[in-house]
Short mmCIF file of C-alpha atoms and ligand atoms in Angstrom, two decimals:
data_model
loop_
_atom_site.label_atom_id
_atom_site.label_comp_id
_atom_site.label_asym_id
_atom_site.label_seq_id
_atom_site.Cartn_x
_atom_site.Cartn_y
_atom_site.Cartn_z
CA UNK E 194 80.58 39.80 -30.14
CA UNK E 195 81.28 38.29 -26.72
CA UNK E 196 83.27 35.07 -25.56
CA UNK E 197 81.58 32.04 -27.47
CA UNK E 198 84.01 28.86 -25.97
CA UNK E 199 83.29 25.35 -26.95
CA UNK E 200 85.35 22.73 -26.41
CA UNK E 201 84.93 19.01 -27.39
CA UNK E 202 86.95 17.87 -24.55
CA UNK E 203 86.35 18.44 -21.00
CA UNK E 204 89.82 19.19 -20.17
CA UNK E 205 90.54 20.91 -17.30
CA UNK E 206 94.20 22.11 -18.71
CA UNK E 207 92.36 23.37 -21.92
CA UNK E 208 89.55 25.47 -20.11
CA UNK E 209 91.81 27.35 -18.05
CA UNK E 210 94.06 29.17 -21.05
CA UNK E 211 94.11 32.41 -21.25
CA UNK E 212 91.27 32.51 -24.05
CA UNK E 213 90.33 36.41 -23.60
CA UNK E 214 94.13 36.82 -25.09
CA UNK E 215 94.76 37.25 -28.25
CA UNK E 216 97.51 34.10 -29.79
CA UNK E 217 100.53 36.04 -29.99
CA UNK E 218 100.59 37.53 -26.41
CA UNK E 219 100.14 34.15 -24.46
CA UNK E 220 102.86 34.17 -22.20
CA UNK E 221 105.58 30.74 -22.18
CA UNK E 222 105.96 30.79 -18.34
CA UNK E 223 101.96 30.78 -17.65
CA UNK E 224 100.95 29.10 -20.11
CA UNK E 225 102.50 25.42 -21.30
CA UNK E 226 103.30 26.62 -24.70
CA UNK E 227 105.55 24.05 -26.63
CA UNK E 228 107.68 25.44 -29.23
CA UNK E 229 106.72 22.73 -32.35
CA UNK E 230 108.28 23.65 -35.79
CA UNK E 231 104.99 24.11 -38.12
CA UNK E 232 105.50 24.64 -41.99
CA UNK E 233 104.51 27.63 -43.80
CA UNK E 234 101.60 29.39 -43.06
CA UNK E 235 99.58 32.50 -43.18
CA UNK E 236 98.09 32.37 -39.42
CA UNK E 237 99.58 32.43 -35.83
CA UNK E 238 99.65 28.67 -34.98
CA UNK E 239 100.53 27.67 -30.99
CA UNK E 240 101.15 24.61 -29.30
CA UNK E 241 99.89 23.78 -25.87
CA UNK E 242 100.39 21.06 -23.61
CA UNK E 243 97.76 19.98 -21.41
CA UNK E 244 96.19 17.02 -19.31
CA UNK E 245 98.71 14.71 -20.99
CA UNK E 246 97.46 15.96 -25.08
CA UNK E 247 99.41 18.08 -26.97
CA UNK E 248 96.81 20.60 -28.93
CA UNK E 249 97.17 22.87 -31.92
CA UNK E 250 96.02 26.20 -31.73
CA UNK E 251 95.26 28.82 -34.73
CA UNK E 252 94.02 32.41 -34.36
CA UNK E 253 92.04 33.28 -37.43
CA UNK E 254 89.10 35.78 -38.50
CA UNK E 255 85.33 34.12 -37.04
CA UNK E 256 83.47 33.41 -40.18
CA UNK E 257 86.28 31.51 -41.56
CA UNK E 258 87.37 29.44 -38.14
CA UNK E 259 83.70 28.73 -38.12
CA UNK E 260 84.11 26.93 -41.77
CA UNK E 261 87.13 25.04 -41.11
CA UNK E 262 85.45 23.77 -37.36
CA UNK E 263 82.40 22.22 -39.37
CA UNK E 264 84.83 20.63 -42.06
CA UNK E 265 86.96 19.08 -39.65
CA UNK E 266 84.09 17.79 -38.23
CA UNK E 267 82.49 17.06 -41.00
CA UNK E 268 85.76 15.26 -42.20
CA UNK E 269 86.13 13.57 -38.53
CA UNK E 270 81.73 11.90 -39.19
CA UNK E 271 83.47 10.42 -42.42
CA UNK E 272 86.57 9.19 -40.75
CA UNK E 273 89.03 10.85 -43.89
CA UNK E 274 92.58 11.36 -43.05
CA UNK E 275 92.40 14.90 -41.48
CA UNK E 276 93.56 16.75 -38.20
CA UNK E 277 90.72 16.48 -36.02
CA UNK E 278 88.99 19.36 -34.52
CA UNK E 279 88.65 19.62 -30.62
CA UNK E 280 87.50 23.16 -30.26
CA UNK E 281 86.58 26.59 -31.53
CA UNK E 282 86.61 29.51 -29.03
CA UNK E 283 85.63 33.11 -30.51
CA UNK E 284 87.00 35.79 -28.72
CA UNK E 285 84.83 39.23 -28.09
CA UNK E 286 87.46 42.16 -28.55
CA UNK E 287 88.53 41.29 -32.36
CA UNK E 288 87.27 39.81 -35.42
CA UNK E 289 89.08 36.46 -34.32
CA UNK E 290 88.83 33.22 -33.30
CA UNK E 291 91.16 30.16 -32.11
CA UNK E 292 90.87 26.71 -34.03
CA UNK E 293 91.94 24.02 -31.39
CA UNK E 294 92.68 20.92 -33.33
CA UNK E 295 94.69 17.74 -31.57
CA UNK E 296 97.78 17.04 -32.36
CA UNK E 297 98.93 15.03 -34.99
CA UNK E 298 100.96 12.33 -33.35
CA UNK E 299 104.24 11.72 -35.08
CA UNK E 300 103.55 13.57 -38.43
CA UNK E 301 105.63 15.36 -40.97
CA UNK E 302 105.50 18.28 -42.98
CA UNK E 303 107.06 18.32 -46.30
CA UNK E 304 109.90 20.48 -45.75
CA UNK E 305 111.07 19.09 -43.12
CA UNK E 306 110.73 15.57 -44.69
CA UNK E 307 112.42 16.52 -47.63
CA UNK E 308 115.25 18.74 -46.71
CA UNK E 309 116.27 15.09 -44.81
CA UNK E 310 116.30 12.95 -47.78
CA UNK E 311 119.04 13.43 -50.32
CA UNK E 312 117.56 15.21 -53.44
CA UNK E 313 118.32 12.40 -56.01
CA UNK E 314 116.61 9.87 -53.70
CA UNK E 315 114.12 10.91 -56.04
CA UNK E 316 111.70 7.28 -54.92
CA UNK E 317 111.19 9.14 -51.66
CA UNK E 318 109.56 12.22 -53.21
CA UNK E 319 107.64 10.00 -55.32
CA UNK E 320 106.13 8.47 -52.02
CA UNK E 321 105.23 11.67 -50.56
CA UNK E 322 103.46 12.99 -53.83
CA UNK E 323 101.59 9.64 -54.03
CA UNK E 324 100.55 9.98 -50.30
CA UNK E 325 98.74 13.77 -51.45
CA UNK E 326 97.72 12.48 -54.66
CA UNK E 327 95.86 9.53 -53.02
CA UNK E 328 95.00 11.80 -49.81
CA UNK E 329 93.09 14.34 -52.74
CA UNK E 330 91.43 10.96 -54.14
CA UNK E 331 89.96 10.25 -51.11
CA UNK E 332 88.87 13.73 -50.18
CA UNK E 333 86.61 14.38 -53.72
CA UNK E 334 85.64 10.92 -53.77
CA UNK E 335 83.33 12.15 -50.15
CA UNK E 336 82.25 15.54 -51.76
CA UNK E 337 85.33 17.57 -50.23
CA UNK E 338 86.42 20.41 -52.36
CA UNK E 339 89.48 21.81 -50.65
CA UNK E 340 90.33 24.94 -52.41
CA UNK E 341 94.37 24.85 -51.36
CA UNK E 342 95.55 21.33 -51.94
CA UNK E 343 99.68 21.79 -51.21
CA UNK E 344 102.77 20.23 -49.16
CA UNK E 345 102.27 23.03 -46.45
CA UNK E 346 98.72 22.00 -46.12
CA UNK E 347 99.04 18.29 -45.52
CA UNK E 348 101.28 16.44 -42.57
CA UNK E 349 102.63 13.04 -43.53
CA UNK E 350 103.05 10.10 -41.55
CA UNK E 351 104.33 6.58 -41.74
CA UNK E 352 101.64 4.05 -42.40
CA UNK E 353 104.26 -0.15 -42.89
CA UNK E 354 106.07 1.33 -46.14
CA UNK E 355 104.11 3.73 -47.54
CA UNK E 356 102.97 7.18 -46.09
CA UNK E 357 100.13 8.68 -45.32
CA UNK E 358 98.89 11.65 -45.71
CA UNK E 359 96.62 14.07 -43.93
CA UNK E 360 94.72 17.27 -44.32
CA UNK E 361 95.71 20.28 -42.00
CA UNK E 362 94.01 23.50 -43.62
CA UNK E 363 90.49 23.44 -44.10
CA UNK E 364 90.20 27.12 -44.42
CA UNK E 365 89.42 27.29 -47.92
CA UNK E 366 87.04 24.05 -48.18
CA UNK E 367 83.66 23.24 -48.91
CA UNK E 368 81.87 19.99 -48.65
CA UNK E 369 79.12 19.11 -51.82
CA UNK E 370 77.23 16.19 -52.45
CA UNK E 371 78.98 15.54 -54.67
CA UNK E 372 82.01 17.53 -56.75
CA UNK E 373 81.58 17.69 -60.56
CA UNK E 374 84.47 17.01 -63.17
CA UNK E 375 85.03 20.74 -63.45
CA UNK E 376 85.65 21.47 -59.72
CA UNK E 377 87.98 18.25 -59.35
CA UNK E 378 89.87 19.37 -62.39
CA UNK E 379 89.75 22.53 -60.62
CA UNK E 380 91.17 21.56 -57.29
CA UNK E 381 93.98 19.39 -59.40
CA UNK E 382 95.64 22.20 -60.96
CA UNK E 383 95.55 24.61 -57.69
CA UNK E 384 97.41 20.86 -55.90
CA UNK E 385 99.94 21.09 -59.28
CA UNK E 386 100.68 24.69 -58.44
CA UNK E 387 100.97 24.31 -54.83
CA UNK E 388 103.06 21.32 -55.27
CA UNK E 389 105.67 22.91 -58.24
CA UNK E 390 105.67 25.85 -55.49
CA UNK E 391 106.43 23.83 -52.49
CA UNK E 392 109.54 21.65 -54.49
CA UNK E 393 111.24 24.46 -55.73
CA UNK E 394 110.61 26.23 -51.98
CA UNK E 395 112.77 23.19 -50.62
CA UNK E 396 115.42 23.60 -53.81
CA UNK E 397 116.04 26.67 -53.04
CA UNK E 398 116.38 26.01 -49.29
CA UNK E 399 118.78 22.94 -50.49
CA UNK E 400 120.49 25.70 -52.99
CA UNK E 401 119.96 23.49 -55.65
CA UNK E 402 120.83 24.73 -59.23
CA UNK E 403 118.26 26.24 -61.12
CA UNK E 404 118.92 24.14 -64.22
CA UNK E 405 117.20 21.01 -61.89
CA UNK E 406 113.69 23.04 -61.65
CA UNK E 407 112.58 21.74 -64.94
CA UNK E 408 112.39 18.22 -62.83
CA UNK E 409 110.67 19.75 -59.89
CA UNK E 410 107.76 20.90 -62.06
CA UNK E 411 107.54 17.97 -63.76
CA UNK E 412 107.12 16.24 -60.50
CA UNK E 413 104.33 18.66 -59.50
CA UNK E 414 102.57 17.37 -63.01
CA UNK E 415 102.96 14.14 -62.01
CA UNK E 416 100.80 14.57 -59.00
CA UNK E 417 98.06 15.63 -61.33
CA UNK E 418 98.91 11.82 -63.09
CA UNK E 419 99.05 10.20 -60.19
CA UNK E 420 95.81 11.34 -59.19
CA UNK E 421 94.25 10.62 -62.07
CA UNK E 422 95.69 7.23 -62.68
CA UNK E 423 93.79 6.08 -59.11
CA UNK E 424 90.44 8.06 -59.97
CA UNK E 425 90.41 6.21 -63.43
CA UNK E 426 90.82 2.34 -61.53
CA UNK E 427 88.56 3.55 -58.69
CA UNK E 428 85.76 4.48 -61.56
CA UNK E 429 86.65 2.15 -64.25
CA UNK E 430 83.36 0.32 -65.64
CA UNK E 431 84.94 -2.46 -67.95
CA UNK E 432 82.45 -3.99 -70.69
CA UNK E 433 83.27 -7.97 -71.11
CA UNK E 434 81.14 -11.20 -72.56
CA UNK E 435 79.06 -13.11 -69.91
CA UNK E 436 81.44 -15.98 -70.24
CA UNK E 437 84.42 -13.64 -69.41
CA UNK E 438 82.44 -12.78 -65.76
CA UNK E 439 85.78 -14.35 -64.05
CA UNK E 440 87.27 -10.75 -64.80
CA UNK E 441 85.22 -9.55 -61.83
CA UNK E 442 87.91 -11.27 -59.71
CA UNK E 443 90.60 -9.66 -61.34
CA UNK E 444 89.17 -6.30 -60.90
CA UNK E 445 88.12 -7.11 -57.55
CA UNK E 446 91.41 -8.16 -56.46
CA UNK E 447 92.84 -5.00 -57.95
CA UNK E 448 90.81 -3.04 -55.64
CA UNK E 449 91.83 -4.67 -53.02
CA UNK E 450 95.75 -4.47 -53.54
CA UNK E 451 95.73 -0.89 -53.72
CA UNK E 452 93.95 -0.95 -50.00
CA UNK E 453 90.09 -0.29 -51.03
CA UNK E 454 87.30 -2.58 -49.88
CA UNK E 455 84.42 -3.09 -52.21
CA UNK E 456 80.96 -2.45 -51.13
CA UNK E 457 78.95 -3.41 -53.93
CA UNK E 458 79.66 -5.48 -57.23
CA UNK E 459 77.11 -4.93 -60.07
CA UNK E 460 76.91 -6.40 -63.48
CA UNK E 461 74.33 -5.29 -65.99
CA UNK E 462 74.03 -5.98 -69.46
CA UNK E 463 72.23 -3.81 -72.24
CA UNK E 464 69.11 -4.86 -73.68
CA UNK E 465 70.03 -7.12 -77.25
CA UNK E 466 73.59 -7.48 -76.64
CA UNK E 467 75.32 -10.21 -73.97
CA UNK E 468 77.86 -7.36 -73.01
CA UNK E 469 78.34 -6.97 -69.16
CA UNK E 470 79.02 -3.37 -67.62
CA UNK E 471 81.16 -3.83 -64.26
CA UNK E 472 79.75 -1.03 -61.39
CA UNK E 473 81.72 -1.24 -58.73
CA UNK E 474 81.09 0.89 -55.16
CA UNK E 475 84.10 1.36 -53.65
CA UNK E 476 84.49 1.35 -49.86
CA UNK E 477 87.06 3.07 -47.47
CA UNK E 478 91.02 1.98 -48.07
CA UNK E 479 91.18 0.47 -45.06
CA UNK E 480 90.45 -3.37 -46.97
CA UNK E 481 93.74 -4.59 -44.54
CA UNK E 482 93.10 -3.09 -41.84
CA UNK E 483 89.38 -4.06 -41.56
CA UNK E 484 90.37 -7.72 -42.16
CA UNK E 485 93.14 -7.06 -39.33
CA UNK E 486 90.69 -5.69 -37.10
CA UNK E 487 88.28 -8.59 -37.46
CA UNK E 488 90.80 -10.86 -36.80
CA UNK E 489 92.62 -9.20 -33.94
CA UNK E 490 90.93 -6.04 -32.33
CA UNK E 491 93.91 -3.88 -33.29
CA UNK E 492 93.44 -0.72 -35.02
CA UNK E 493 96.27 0.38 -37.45
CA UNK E 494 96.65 2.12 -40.45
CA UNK E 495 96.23 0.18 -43.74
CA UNK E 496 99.87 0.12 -44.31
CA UNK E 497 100.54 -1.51 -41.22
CA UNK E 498 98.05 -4.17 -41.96
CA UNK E 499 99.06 -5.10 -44.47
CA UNK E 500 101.99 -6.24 -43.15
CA UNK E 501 101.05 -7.36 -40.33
CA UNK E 502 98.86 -9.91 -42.09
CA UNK E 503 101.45 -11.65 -44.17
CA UNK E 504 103.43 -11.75 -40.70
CA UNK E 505 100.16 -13.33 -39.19
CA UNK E 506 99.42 -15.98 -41.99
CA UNK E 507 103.44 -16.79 -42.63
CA UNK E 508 103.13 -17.74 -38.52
CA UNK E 509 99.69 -20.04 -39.64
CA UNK E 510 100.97 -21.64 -42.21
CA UNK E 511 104.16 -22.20 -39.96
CA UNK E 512 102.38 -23.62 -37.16
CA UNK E 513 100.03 -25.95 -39.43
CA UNK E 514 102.92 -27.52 -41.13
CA UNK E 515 104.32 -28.21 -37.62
CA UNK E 516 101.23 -29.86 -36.58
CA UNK E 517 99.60 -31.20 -39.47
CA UNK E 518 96.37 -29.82 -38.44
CA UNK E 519 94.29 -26.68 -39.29
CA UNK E 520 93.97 -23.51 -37.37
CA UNK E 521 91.06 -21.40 -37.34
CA UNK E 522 91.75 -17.46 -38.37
CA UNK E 523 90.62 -16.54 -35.52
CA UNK E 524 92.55 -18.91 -33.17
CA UNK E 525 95.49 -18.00 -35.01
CA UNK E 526 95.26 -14.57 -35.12
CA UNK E 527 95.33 -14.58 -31.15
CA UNK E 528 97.95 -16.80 -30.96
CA UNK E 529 100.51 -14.64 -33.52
CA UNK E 530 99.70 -11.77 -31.14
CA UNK E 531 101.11 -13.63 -27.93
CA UNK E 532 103.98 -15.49 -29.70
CA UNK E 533 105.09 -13.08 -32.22
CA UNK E 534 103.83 -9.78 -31.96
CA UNK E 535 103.72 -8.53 -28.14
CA UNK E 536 107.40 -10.32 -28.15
CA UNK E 537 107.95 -8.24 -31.38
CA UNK E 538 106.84 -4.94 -30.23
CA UNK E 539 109.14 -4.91 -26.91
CA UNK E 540 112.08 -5.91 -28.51
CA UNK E 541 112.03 -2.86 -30.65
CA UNK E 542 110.01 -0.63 -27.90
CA UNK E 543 113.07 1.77 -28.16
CA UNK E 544 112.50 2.42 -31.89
CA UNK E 545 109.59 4.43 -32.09
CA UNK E 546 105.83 3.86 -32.07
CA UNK E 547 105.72 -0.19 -31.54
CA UNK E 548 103.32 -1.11 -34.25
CA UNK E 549 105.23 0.82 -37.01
CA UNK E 550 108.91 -0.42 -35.64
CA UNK E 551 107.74 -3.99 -35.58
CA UNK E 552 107.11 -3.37 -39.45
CA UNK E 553 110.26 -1.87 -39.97
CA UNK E 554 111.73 -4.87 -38.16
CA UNK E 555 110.04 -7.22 -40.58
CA UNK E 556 110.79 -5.52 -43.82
CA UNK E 557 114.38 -4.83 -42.65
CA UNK E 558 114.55 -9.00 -41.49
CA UNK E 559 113.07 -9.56 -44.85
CA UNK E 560 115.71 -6.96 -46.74
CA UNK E 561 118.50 -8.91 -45.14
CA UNK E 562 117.31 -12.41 -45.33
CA UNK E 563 116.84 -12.10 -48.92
CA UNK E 564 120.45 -10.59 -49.23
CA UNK E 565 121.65 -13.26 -47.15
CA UNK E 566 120.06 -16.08 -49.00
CA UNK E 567 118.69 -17.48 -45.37
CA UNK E 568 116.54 -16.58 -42.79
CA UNK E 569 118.97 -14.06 -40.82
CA UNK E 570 116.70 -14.10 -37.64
CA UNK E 571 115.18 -10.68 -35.69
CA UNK E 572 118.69 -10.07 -33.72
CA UNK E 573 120.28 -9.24 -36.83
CA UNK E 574 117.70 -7.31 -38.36
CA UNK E 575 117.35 -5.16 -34.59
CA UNK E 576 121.00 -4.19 -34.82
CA UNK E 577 120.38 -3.52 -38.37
CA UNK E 578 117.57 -0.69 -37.20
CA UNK E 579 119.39 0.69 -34.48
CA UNK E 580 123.07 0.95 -36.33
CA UNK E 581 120.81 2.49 -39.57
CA UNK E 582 122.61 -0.31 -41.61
CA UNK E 583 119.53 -1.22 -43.24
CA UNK E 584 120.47 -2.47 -46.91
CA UNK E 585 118.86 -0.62 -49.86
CA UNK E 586 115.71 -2.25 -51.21
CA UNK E 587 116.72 -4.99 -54.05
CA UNK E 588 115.63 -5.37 -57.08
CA UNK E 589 113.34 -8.10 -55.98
CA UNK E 590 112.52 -6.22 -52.91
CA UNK E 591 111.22 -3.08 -54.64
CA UNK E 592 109.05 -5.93 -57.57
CA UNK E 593 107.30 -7.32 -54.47
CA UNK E 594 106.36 -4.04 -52.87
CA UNK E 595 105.77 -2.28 -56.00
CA UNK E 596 103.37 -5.32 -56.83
CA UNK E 597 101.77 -4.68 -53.40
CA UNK E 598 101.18 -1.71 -53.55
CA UNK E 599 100.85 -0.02 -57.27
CA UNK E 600 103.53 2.31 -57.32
CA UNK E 601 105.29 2.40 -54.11
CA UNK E 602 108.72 1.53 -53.16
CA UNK E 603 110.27 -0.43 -50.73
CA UNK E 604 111.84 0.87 -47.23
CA UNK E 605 115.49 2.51 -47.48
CA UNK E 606 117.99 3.46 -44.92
CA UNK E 607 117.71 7.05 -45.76
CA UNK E 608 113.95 7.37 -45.30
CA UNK E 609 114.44 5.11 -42.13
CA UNK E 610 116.94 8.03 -40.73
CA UNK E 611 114.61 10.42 -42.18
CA UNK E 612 111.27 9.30 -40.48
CA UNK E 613 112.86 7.86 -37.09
CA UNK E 614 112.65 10.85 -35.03
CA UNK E 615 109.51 11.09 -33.00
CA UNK E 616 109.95 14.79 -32.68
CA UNK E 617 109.53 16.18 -36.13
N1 ADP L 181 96.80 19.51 -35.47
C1 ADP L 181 98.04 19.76 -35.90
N2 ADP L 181 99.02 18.85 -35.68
C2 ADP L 181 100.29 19.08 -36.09
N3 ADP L 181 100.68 20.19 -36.73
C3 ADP L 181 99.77 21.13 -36.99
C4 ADP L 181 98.40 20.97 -36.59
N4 ADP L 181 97.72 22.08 -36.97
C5 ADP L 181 98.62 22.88 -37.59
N5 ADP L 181 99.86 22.33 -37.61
C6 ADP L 181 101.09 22.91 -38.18
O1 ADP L 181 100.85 24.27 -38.47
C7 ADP L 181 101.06 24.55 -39.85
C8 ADP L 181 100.09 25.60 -40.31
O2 ADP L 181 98.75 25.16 -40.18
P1 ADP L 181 97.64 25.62 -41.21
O3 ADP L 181 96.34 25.10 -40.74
O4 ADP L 181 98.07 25.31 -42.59
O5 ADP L 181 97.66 27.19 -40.97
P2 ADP L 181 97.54 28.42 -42.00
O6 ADP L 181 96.11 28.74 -42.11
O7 ADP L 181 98.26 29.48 -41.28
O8 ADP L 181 98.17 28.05 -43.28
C9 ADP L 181 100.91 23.19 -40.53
O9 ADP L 181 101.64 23.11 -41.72
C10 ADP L 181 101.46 22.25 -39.49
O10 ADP L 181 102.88 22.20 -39.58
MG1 MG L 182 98.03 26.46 -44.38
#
């Protein structure tokens, strides 16, 4: 087979590696190599530098390479949380191919995330299995079968409080029209199994005692529940009397909480009886963010708008009580991003990506406000950030994001120190 190169980007820096080479001889003072901790894996993986990108490069046999390029593409057409594919070049001497994929800006894997957070911080864990089980949700619910659901297969990054995960390894997927019962269950107990694996991988790194493994697998089953628990309120049809139609609201607004917009609402009723079956279509979980977008123009993960909202109608209803007079969404909306949030995002420019630290800067104001009793203003909450003095979510803290959210937990100082570092 000879060279076959195609690259989705025209960079210059790209087209000019050594691509006759295989992986593993490319040579650190030719080529801008960056040395990038990656988490376990079966093939050479490379980092390159180029034309101000930083690109992911993995040296695998053709016929798969050629798979995983159309599912991240495929993936990429259906915007799902996934690395995104920006090249596949098949070399002529071997059986082998590189996968370029971009670089996932300011993403974790799971070992490094965990080996960070204290083992009996056991909320943080929680997050991150929620984040796969959710990320697995999303994946079957668009046809995706991927065949090796696991930690060391998904990166994780912080989306306001909660975190998001994304798919890395494609190698072993396939994309139906749709996936039957049988394969989902299927792909569910290969994610338990990966997952029990991965836990007890980072116990052992902790040297943890054995007798705590029993907790690790239960964990690992709990994915499987979690998963299940948001198929089963994504694809609940509840049955309820014509007069009790106001529970379309409820269910509606349920949807909406846990992120997902709703496409379609449809209520049918069986001949002879005046029983109503709720249908409804769920959209993309991007309900916030779509709403934020509207609004503003900005583009940010759901987490992040949802925040970012609240911040936006608190400075509405703020500015309407000063003047007694309405303000339009849309007036408002550019007016909070003057006044509050450029201001925002430069005085906490030195505390990572600016969208996400302005979050952390609210929940943290919020955190110590509601310890305080009083508003204790952004300069407290700043020094809070930058000292990593942040007080632990309250009890009232963690019932108001937990309500938010379904199951998720509030912001902590330990996950702050955790997730900080740009550089994973
Ligand atoms: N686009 C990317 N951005 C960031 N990290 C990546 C990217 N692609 C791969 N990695 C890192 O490389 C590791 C191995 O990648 P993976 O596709 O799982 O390879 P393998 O087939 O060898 O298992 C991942 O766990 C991740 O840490
Ligand atoms: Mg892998």
């Amino acid at each position: 087979m000879g060279l076959d190169l195609r690259l989705r980007s025209t960079s210059p820096g790209l087209l000019a590696l050594p691509w006759l080479q295989p992986l593993a001889t490319w040579d650190a003072t030719e080529v801008p190599l960056r040395d990038v901790p990656v988490g376990p894996s079966r093939h050479l993986v490379r980092f390159v530098d180029t034309d101000g990108a930083r690109w992911a490069l993995k040296e695998l046999p053709v016929r798969i390479a050629q798979k995983e390029y159309a599912v991240l593409r495929d993936l990429e057409a259906r915007a799902l949380p996934a690395v995104r594919p920006a090249g596949l070049v098949v070399q002529p001497q071997e059986d082998t191919a590189i996968l370029v994929t971009r670089y996932l800006e300011r993403s974790w894997q799971y070992r490094r995330l965990l080996m960070r957070i204290p083992p009996d911080q056991t909320a943080h864990r929680d997050r991150l299995l929620d984040a796969l089980a959710s990320l697995l949700v999303d994946l079957h619910r668009h046809g995706l079968f991927w065949g090796d659901c696991s930690l060391a297969n998904t990166l994780f990054s912080r989306d306001g409080q909660v975190l998001q995960a994304y798919l890395v390894d494609a190698e072993t997927s396939e994309i139906h029209p749709r996936l039957s019962n049988g394969q989902r269950a299927h792909d569910i107990d290969i994610m338990v199994e990966n997952v029990a694996g991965g836990l007890v991988d980072v116990a052992l790194r902790l040297d943890q005692p054995p007798e705590q493994f029993d907790d690790l697998i239960a964990a690992a089953e709990s994915v499987g529940s979690r998963y299940q628990a948001l198929w089963d309120v994504l694809h609940a049809e509840p049955v309820f009397s014509y007069d009790d139609r106001y529970q379309v609201e409820s269910r509606i607004r349920q949807l909406h909480d846990l992120g997902f917009a709703v496409d379609e609402v449809n209520l049918v009723s069986s001949a002879g009886t005046d029983q109503l079956r709720l249908k409804v279509a769920v959209a993309a979980r991007r309900y916030h963010a779509s709403q934020l977008h509207d609004l503003t123009g900005l583009d940010v993960g759901e987490g992040q708008a949802r925040i970012l909202l609240l911040d936006m109608r608190a400075f509405q209803a703020h500015v309407q009580q000063q003047s007694h007079t309405d303000m339009a969404d849309a007036s408002a909306a550019l007016r909070w991003i003057d006044e509050v949030l450029r201001p925002g995002m430069a005085r906490v420019a030195d505390l990572g990506e600016p969208i996400q630290a302005y979050c952390d800067l609210l929940e943290v104001r919020w955190l110590l406000s509601e310890q305080a009793g009083a508003d204790v203003g952004d300069e407290a909450a700043i020094a809070a950030l930058r000292d990593r003095t942040v007080p632990p979510a309250s009890a009232a803290g963690m019932a108001v994001a937990e309500a938010a959210t379904g199951q998720l937990v509030a912001l902590t100082p330990d996950m702050l120190e955790a997730m900080s570092h740009d550089e994973p």
